[in-house]
Coordinates of C-alpha atoms and ligand atoms in Angstrom, one line a residue:
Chain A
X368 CA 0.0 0.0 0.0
X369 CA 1.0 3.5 -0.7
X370 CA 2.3 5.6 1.7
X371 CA 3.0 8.9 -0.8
X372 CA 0.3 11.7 -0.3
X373 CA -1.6 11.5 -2.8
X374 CA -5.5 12.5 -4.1
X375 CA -7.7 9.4 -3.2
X376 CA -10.6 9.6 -5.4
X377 CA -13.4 6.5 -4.8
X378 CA -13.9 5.0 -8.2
X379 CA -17.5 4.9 -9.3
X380 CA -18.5 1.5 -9.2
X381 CA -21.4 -0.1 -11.4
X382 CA -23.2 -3.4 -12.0
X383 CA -20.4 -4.2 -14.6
X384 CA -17.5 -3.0 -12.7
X385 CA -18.3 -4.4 -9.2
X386 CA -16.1 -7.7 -9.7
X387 CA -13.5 -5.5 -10.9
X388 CA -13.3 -3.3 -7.7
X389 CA -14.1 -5.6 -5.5
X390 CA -11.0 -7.9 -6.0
X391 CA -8.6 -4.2 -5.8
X392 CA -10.1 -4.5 -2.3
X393 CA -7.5 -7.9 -1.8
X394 CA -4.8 -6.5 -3.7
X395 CA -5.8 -8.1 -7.1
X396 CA -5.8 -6.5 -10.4
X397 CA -7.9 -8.3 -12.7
X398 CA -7.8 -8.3 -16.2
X399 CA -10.6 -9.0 -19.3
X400 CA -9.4 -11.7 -22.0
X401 CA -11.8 -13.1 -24.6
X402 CA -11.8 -17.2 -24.3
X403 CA -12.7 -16.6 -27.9
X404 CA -10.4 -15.0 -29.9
X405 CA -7.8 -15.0 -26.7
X406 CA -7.0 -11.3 -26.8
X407 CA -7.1 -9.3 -23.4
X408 CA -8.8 -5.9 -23.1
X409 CA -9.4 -2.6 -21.0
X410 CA -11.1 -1.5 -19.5
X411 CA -13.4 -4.5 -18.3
X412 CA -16.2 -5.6 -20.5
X413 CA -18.5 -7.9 -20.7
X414 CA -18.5 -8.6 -23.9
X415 CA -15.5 -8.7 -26.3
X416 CA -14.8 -5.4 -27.8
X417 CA -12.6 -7.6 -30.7
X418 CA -15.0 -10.2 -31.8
X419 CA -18.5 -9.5 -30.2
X420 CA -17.9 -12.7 -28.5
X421 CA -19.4 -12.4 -24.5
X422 CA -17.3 -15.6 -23.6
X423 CA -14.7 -13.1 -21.5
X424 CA -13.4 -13.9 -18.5
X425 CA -11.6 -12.5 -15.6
X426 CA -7.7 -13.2 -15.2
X427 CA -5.7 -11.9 -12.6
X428 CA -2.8 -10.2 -13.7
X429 CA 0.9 -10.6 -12.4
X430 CA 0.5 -6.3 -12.6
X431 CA 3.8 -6.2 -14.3
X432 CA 4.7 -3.1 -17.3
X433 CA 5.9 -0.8 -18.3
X434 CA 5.5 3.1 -18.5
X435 CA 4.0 4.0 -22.2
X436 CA 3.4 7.8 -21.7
X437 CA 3.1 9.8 -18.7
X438 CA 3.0 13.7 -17.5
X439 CA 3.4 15.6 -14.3
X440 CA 0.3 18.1 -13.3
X441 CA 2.6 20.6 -11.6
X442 CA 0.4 23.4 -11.1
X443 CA -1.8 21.9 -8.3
X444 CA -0.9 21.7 -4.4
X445 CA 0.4 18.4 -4.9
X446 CA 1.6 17.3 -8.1
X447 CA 1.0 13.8 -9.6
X448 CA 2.3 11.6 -12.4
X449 CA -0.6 10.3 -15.0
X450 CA 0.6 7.5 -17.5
X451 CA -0.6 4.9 -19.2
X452 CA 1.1 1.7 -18.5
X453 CA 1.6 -1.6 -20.5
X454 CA 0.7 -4.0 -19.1
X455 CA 3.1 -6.9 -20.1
X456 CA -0.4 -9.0 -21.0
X457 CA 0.0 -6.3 -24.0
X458 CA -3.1 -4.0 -22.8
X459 CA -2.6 0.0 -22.1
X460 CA -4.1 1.5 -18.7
X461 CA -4.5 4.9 -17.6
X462 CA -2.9 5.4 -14.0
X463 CA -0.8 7.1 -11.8
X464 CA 3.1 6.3 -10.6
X465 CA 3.7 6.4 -7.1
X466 CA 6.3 6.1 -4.2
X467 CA 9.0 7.2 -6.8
X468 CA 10.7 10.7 -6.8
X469 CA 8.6 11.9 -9.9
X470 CA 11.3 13.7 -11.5
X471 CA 13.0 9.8 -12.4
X472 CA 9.9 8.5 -14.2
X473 CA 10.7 7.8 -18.0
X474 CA 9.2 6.3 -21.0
X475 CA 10.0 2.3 -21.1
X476 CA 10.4 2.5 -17.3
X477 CA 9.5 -1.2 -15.6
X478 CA 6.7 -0.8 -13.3
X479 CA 4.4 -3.0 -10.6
X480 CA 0.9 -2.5 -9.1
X481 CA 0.3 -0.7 -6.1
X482 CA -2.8 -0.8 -4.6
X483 CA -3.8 2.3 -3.0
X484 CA -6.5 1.7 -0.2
X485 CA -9.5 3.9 -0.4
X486 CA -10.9 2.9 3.1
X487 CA -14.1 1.8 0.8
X488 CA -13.5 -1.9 0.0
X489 CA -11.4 -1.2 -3.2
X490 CA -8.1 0.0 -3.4
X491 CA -6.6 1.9 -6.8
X492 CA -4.8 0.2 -9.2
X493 CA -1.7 2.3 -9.5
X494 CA 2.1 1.5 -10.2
X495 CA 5.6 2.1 -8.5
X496 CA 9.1 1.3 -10.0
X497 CA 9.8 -2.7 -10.2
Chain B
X1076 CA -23.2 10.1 -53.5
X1077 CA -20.7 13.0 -52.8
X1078 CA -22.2 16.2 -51.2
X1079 CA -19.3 17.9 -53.1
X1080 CA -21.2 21.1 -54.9
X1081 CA -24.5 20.4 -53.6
X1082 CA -24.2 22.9 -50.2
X1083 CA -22.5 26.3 -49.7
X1084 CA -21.8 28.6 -46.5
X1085 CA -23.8 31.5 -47.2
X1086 CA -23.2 33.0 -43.4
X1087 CA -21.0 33.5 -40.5
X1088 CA -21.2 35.3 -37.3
X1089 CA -18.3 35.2 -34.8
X1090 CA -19.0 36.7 -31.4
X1091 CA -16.6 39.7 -30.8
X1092 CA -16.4 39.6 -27.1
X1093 CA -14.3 37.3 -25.0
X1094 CA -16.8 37.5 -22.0
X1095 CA -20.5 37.1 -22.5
X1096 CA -21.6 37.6 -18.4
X1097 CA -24.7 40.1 -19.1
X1098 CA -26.7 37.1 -21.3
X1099 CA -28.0 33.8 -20.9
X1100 CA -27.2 31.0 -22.9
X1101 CA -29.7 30.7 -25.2
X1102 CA -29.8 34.3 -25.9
X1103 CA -26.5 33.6 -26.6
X1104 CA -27.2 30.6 -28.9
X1105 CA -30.2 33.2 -30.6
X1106 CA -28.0 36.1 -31.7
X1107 CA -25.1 34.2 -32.8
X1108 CA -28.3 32.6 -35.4
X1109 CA -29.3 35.7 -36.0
X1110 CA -25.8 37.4 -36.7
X1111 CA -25.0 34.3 -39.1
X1112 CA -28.5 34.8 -41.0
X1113 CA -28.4 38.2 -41.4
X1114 CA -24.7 37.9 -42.7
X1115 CA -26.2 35.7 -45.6
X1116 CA -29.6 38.0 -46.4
X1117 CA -31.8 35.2 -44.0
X1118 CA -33.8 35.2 -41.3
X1119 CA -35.2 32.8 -38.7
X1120 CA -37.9 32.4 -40.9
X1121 CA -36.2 30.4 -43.8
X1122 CA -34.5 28.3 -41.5
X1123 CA -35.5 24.6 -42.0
X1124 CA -32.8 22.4 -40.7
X1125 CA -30.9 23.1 -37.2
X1126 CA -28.0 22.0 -36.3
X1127 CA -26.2 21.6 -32.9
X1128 CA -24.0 19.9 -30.0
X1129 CA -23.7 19.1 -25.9
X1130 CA -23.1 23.3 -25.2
X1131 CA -27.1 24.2 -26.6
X1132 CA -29.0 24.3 -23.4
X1133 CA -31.9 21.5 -22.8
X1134 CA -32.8 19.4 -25.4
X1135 CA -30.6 21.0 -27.7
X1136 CA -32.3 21.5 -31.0
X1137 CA -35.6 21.2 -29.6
X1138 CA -34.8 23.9 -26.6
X1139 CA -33.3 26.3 -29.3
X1140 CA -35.9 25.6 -31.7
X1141 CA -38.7 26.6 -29.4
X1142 CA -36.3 30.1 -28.1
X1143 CA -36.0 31.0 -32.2
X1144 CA -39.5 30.2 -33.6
X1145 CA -37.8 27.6 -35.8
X1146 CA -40.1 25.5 -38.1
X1147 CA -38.0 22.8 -38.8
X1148 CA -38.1 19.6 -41.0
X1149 CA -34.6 18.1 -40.3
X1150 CA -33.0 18.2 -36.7
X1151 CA -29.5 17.0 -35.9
X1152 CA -27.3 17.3 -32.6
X1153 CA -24.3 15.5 -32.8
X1154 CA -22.3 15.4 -30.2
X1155 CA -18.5 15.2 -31.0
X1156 CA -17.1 17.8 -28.5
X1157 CA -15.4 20.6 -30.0
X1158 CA -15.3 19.5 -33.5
X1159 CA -19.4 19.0 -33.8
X1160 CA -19.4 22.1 -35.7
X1161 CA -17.1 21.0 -38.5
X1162 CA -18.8 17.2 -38.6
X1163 CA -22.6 19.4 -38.4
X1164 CA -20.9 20.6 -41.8
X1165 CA -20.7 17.6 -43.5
X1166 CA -24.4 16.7 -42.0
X1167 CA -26.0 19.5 -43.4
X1168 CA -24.8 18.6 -46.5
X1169 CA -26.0 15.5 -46.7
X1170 CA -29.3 16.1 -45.9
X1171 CA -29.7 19.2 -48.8
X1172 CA -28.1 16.6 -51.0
X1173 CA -30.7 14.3 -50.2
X1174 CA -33.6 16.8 -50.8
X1175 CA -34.5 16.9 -46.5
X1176 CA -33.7 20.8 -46.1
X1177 CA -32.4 24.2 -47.8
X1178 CA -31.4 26.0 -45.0
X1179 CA -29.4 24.9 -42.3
X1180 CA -28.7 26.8 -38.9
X1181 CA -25.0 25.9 -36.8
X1182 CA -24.7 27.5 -33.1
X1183 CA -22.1 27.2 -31.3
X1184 CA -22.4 29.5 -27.5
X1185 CA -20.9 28.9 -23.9
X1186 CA -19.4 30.9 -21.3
X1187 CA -17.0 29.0 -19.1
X1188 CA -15.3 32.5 -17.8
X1189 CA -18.5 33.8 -16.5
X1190 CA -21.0 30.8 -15.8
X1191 CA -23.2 31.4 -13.0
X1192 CA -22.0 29.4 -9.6
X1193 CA -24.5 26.4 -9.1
X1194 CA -24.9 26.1 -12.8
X1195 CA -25.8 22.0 -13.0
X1196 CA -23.4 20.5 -16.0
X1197 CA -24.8 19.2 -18.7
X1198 CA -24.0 15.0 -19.9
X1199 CA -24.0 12.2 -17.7
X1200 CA -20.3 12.1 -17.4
X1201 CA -21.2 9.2 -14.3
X1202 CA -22.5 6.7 -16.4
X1203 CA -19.9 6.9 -19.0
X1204 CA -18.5 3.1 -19.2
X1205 CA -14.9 4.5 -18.5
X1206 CA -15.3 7.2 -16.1
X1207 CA -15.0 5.0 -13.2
X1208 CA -11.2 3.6 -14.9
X1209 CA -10.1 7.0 -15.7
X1210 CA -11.4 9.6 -12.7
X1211 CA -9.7 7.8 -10.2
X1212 CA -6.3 8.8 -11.9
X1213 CA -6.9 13.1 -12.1
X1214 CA -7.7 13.3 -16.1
X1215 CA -7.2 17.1 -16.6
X1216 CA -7.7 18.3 -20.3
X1217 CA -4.1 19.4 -20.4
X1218 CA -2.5 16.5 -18.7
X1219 CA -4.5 14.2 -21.0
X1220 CA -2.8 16.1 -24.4
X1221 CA 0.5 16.0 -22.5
X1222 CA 0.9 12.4 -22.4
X1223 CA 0.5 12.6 -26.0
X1224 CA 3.1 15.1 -26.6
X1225 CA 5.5 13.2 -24.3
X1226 CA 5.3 10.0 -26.4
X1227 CA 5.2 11.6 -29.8
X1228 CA 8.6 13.7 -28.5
X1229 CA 9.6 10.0 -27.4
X1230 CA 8.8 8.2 -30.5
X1231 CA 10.2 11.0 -33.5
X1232 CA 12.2 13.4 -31.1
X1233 CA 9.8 16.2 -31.5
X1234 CA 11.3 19.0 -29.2
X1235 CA 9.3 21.8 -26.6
X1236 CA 11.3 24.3 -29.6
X1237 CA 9.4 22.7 -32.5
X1238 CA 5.5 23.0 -30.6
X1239 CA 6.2 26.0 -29.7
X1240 CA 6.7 27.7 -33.2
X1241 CA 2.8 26.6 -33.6
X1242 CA 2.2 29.3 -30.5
X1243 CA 4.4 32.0 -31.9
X1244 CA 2.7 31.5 -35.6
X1245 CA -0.8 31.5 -34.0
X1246 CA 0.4 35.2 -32.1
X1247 CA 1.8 36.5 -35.4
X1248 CA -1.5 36.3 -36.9
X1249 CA -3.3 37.7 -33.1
X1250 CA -1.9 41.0 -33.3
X1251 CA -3.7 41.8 -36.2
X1252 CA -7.4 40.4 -34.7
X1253 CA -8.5 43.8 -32.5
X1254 CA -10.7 40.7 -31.1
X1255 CA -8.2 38.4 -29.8
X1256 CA -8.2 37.6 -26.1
X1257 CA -4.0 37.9 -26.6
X1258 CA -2.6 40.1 -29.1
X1259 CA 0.7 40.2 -28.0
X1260 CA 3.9 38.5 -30.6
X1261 CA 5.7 35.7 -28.5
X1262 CA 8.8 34.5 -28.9
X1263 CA 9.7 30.4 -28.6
X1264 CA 11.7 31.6 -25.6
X1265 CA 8.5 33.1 -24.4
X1266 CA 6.4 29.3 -24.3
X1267 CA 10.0 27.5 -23.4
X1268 CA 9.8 30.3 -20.2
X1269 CA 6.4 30.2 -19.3
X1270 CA 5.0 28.2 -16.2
X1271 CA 5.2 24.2 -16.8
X1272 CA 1.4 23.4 -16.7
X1273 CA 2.1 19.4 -17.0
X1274 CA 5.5 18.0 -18.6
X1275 CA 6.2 18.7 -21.7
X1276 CA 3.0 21.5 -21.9
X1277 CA 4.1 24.9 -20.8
X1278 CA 1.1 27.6 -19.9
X1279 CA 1.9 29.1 -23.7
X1280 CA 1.2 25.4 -25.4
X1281 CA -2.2 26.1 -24.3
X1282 CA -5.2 27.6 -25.5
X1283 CA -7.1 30.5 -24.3
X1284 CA -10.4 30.6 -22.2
X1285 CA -13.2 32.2 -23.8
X1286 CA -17.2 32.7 -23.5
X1287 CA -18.9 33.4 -26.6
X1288 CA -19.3 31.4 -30.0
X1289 CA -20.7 31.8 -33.6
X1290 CA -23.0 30.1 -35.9
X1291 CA -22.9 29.0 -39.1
X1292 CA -26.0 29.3 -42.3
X1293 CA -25.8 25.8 -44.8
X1294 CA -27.9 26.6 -48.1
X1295 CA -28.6 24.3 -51.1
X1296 CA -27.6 25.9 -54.7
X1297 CA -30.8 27.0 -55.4
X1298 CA -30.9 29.1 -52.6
X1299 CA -27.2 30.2 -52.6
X1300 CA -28.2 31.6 -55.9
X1301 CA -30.9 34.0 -55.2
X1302 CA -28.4 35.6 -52.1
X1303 CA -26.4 38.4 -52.9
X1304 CA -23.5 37.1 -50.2
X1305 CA -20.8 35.4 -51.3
X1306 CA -20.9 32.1 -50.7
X1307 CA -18.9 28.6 -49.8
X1308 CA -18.9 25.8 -51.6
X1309 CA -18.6 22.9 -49.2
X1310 CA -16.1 20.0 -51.9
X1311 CA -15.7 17.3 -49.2
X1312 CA -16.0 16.4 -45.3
X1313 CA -14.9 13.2 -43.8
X1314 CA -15.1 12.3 -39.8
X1315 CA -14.1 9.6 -37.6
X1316 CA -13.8 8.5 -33.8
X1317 CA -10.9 7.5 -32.6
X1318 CA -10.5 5.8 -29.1
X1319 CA -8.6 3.7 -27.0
X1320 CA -9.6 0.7 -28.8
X1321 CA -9.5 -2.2 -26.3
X1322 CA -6.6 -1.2 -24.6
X1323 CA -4.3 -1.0 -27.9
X1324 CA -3.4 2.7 -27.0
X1325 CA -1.4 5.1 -29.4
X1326 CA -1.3 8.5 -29.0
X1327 CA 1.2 9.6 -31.3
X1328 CA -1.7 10.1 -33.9
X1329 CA -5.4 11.7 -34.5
X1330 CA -8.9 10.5 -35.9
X1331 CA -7.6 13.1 -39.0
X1332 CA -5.6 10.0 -40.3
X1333 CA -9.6 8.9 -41.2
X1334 CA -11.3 11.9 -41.6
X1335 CA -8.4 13.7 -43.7
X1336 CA -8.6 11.2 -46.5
X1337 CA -12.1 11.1 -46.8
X1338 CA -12.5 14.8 -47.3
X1339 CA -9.6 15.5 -49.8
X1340 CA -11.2 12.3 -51.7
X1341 CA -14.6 13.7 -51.8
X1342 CA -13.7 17.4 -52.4
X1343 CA -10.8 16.0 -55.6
X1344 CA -7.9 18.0 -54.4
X1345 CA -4.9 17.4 -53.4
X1346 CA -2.6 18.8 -50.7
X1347 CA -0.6 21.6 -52.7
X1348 CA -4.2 22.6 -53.4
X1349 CA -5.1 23.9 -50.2
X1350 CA -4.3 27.6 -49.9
X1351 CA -5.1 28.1 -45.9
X1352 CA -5.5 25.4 -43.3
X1353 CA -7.6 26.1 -40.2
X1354 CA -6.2 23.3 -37.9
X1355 CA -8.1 22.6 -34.2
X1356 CA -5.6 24.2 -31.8
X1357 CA -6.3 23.5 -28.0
X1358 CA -3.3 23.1 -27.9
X1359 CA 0.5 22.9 -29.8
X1360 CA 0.4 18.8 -29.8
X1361 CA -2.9 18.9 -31.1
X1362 CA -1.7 20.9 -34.4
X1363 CA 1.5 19.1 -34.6
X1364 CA 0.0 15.2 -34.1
X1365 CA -3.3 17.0 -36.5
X1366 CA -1.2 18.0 -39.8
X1367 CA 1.0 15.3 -39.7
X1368 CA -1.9 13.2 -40.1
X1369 CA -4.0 15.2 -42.9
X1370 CA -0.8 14.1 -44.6
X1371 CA 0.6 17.9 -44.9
X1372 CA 3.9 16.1 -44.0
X1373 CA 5.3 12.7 -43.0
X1374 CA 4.2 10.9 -39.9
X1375 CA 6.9 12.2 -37.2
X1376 CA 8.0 15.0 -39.2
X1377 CA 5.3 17.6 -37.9
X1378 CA 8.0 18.9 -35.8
X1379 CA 10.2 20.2 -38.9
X1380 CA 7.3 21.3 -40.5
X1381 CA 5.7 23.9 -38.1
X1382 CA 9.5 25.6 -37.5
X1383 CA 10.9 28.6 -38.3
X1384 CA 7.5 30.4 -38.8
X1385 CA 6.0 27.9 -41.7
X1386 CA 2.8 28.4 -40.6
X1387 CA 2.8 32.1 -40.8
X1388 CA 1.1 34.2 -43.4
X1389 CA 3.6 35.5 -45.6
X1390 CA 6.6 33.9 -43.9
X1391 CA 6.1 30.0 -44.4
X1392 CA 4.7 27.2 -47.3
X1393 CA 1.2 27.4 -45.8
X1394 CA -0.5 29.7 -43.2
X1395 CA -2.9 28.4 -40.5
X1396 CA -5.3 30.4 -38.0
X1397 CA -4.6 33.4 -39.2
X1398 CA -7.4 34.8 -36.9
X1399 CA -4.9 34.0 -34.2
X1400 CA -7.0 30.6 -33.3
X1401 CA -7.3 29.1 -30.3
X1402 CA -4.3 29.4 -28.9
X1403 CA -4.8 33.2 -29.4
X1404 CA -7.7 34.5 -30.0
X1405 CA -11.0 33.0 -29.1
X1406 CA -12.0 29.4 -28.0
X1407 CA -15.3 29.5 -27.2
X1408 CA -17.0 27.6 -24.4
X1409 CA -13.9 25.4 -24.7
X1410 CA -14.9 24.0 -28.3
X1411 CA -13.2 25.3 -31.0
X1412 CA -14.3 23.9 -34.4
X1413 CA -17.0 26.8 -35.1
X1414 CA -14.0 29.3 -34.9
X1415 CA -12.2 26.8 -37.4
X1416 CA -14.6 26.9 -40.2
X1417 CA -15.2 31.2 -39.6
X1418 CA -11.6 32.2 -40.8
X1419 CA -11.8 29.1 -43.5
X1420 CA -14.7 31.4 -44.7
X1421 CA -13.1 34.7 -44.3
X1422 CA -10.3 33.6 -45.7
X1423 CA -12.0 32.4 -49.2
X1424 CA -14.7 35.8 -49.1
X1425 CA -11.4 37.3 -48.9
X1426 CA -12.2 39.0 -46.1
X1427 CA -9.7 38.3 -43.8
X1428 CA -7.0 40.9 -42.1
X1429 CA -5.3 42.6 -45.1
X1430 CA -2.2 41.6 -43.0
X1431 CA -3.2 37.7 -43.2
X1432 CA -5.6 37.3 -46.0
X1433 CA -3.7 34.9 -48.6
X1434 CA -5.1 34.6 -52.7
X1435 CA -7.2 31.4 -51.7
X1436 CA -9.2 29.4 -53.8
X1437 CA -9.3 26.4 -51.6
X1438 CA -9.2 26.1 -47.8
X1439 CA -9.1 23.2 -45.0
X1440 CA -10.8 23.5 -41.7
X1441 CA -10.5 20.3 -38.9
X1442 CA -11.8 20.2 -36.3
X1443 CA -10.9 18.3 -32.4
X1444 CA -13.6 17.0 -29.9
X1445 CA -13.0 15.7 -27.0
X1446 CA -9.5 14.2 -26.2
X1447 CA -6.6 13.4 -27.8
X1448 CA -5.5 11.5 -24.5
X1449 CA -8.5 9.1 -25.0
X1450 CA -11.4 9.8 -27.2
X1451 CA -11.8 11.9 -29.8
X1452 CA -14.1 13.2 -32.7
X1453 CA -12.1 14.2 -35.6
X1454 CA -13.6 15.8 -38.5
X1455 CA -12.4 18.2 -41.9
X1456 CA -14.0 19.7 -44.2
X1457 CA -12.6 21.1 -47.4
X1458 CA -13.9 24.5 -49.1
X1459 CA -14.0 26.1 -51.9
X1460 CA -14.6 29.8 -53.5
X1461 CA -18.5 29.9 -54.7
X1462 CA -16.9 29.4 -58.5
X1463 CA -14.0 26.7 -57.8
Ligands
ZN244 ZN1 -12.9 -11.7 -28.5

């Protein structure tokens, strides 16, 4: 768990979603592939936004990536790196990287999850350095 | 079908003032309809077909419809953020192509700077399937576009130098709009020096807050015939979503690599055909990524291609915003394709600033909506003068 001040904003959570949040709540970030055609997506659906098939199911993933893009709001009382991260299943999330001195974060670098407890039963999915 | 021919502009109405505090929304919405119409010899009367997006108060159409005394037979309120406007073009098009309407009315109003506290926002930004995925992480608008700069920099070594050239062109053009919100010249060392907003966008990458808006009059031939205005002949439009597909992100490019082709196909011109380009500025990346992919240059080049003052009237190959734009003059309730197709229009009436008006037969206007971050509308139109 994160232990950086940061902005802790409760995710809004819907009849679709729920699994997803819930599992953040035990430290697992799960993941969408199609049993189908096999490819993963994101954000969570319930049915396959590749081949239309609704035979996805929910995998856990190892949480491993790397950084794809990210940028540092500066002008706000405390500033925050966004970035998307690749996951190394091959899928792109938006997120935040945390616990690092922000001015080290690159392009390419190798990131893990790090949940970030929301004292609501779900915790956000965000990354630190591996 | 092409709509190429078969619909002109006929009028335009820009909103002169940067703050709109003293009126409401849809009075707003009214006189920018009324300015337009009266621009083209037209009045609310002959209005049949109106056209609008997300900023029109209430139902939209049916709300303004109502306000104006509009008698409508066709009714369309696409909703593609900023670049609505430019796609409405290509709508209203279609439909006088198709025999559904003659006269088509385009609003565009909003006042960000001077919205009443308490306001309720429109949308039902809760219920969006990503919000919960994507709010959690602090999305701002600018952050959003700066992730895209920072990988497009990553991927061709596009510099903070190169994006801000599009800034200093846009200024060039400003101090000759008595309108613009920020007349003064800047230099690149000027954007380089001012305030990092979020890495690589500094405060002068951005574009300006404004209230106000415009409106736009569509007519079929027949009618463009009996007016004695100048008008516009719309030669192509093409549009296209582009999203975060699954996961498979890339940000290094636009929804203009689908909606450019389209429109030069439609309209039967080619690149070295286009005389003046109005390209959706909210900010620098969103120029650079944008005329890279309209094919003005090569993919990862767009950072060669706005230096050393290419974009400015009289100084480079091409000229773009010469109204001063977004990032200059006027950006109206934070959507700026209406603004986009006005100068496009000036430009061929030739009635743009003496200072910035170039010989032009031809013109481009594309517009942005929404995100380049994420989600995106992207649409372009290309026009012509009333006898190309
Ligand atoms: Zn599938």
């Amino acid at each position: 768990m994160s232990e950086q001040k940061i902005k802790i904003r409760v995710p809004f959570i819907n009849e679709e979603t729920e699994h997803f949040w819930n599992a953040t709540g035990e430290g697992k970030l799960l993941v969408k592939q199609c049993a189908d055609c096999n490819e993963y997506h994101y954000y969570p659906r319930t049915i396959c936004p590749f081949c239309m098939s609704d035979n996805t199911e929910w995998k856990e993933s190892p949480g491993t990536g790397t950084v794809y893009t990210y940028s540092i709001m500066r002008r706000v009382p405390v500033p925050y790196c966004i970035a998307y991260v690749t996951l190394d299943e091959g899928i792109t999330m938006m997120t935040n990287i945390i616990d690092v001195d922000l001015e080290t974060i690159k392009i390419g670098m190798k990131v893990k999850v790090s949940f970030v407890d929301t004292g609501a039963d779900c915790a956000l999915p965000f990354f630190t350095a591996a | 079908m092409s709509i190429r021919g078969k619909a002109y502009i006929a009028g335009i109405y820009e909103f002169p003032g940067r703050k709109a505090a003293d009126k409401s929304l849809a009075q707003l919405h009214g006189e920018f309809a009324k300015g337009a119409l009266e621009d083209a010899g037209l009045t609310y009367a002959d209005v049949d077909a109106y056209y609008c997006a997300g900023d029109a108060p209430g139902l939209g159409g049916l709300a303004m419809a109502e306000y104006m005394g509009l008698k409508l037979q066709h009714i369309d309120s696409t909703e593609t953020g900023g670049s609505s406007y430019v796609a409405h073009i290509g709508h209203a098009a279609a439909a006088i192509a198709a025999g559904k309407c003659n006269v088509a009315l385009v609003t565009l109003a909003g006042k960000p700077k001077s919205q009443r506290p308490g306001t309720p926002r429109g949308g039902i930004e809760h219920d969006a399937p990503e919000y919960g995925f994507e709010m959690i992480c602090g999305p701002r608008v600018v952050n959003m576009y700066a992730m895209a700069a920072m990988r497009h920099m990553h991927e061709y070594g596009t510099t903070s130098e190169q994006l801000a050239w599009i800034k200093v062109a846009a200024s060039h053009h400003a101090q000759h709009n008595e309108h613009a919100l920020m007349r003064d010249v800047v230099t690149v060392d000027d954007v380089l020096s001012s305030p990092m907003i979020s890495d690589p966008l500094h405060r002068l990458d951005c574009c300006v807050i404004t209230d106000g808006g415009g409106a736009l009059v569509i007519v079929s031939p027949e009618i463009a015939k009996t007016l004695d205005r100048q008008c516009v002949k719309v030669l192509g439009h093409g549009e296209a979503p582009k999203h975060l597909d699954g996961g498979r992100v890339d940000l290094t490019y636009t929804g203009a690599a689908w909606s450019g082709p389209k429109a030069f196909e439609e309209a039967g011109v080619t690149h070295s055909d286009i005389k003046y380009m109005s390209i959706y500025d909210s900010f620098t990346i969103t120029v650079l990524e944008t005329l890279e992919d309209l094919g003005f240059c090569e993919k990862g080049q767009g950072g060669k291609f706005v230096a050393d003052g290419n974009l400015i009237s009289g100084v480079g190959k091409i000229p773009f915003n010469t109204d001063g734009g977004g990032l200059c003059s006027n950006h109206p309730a934070n959507r700026g394709g209406m603004t986009k197709v006005l100068e496009a229009v000036r430009q061929l009436r030739n009635e743009a600033h003496p200072k910035v008006q170039v010989d032009c037969d031809i013109a481009l206007a594309h517009g942005t909506g929404g995100s380049i971050g994420t989600r995106m509308g992207s649409a372009t139109v290309i026009l012509g003068r009333e006898d190309s």
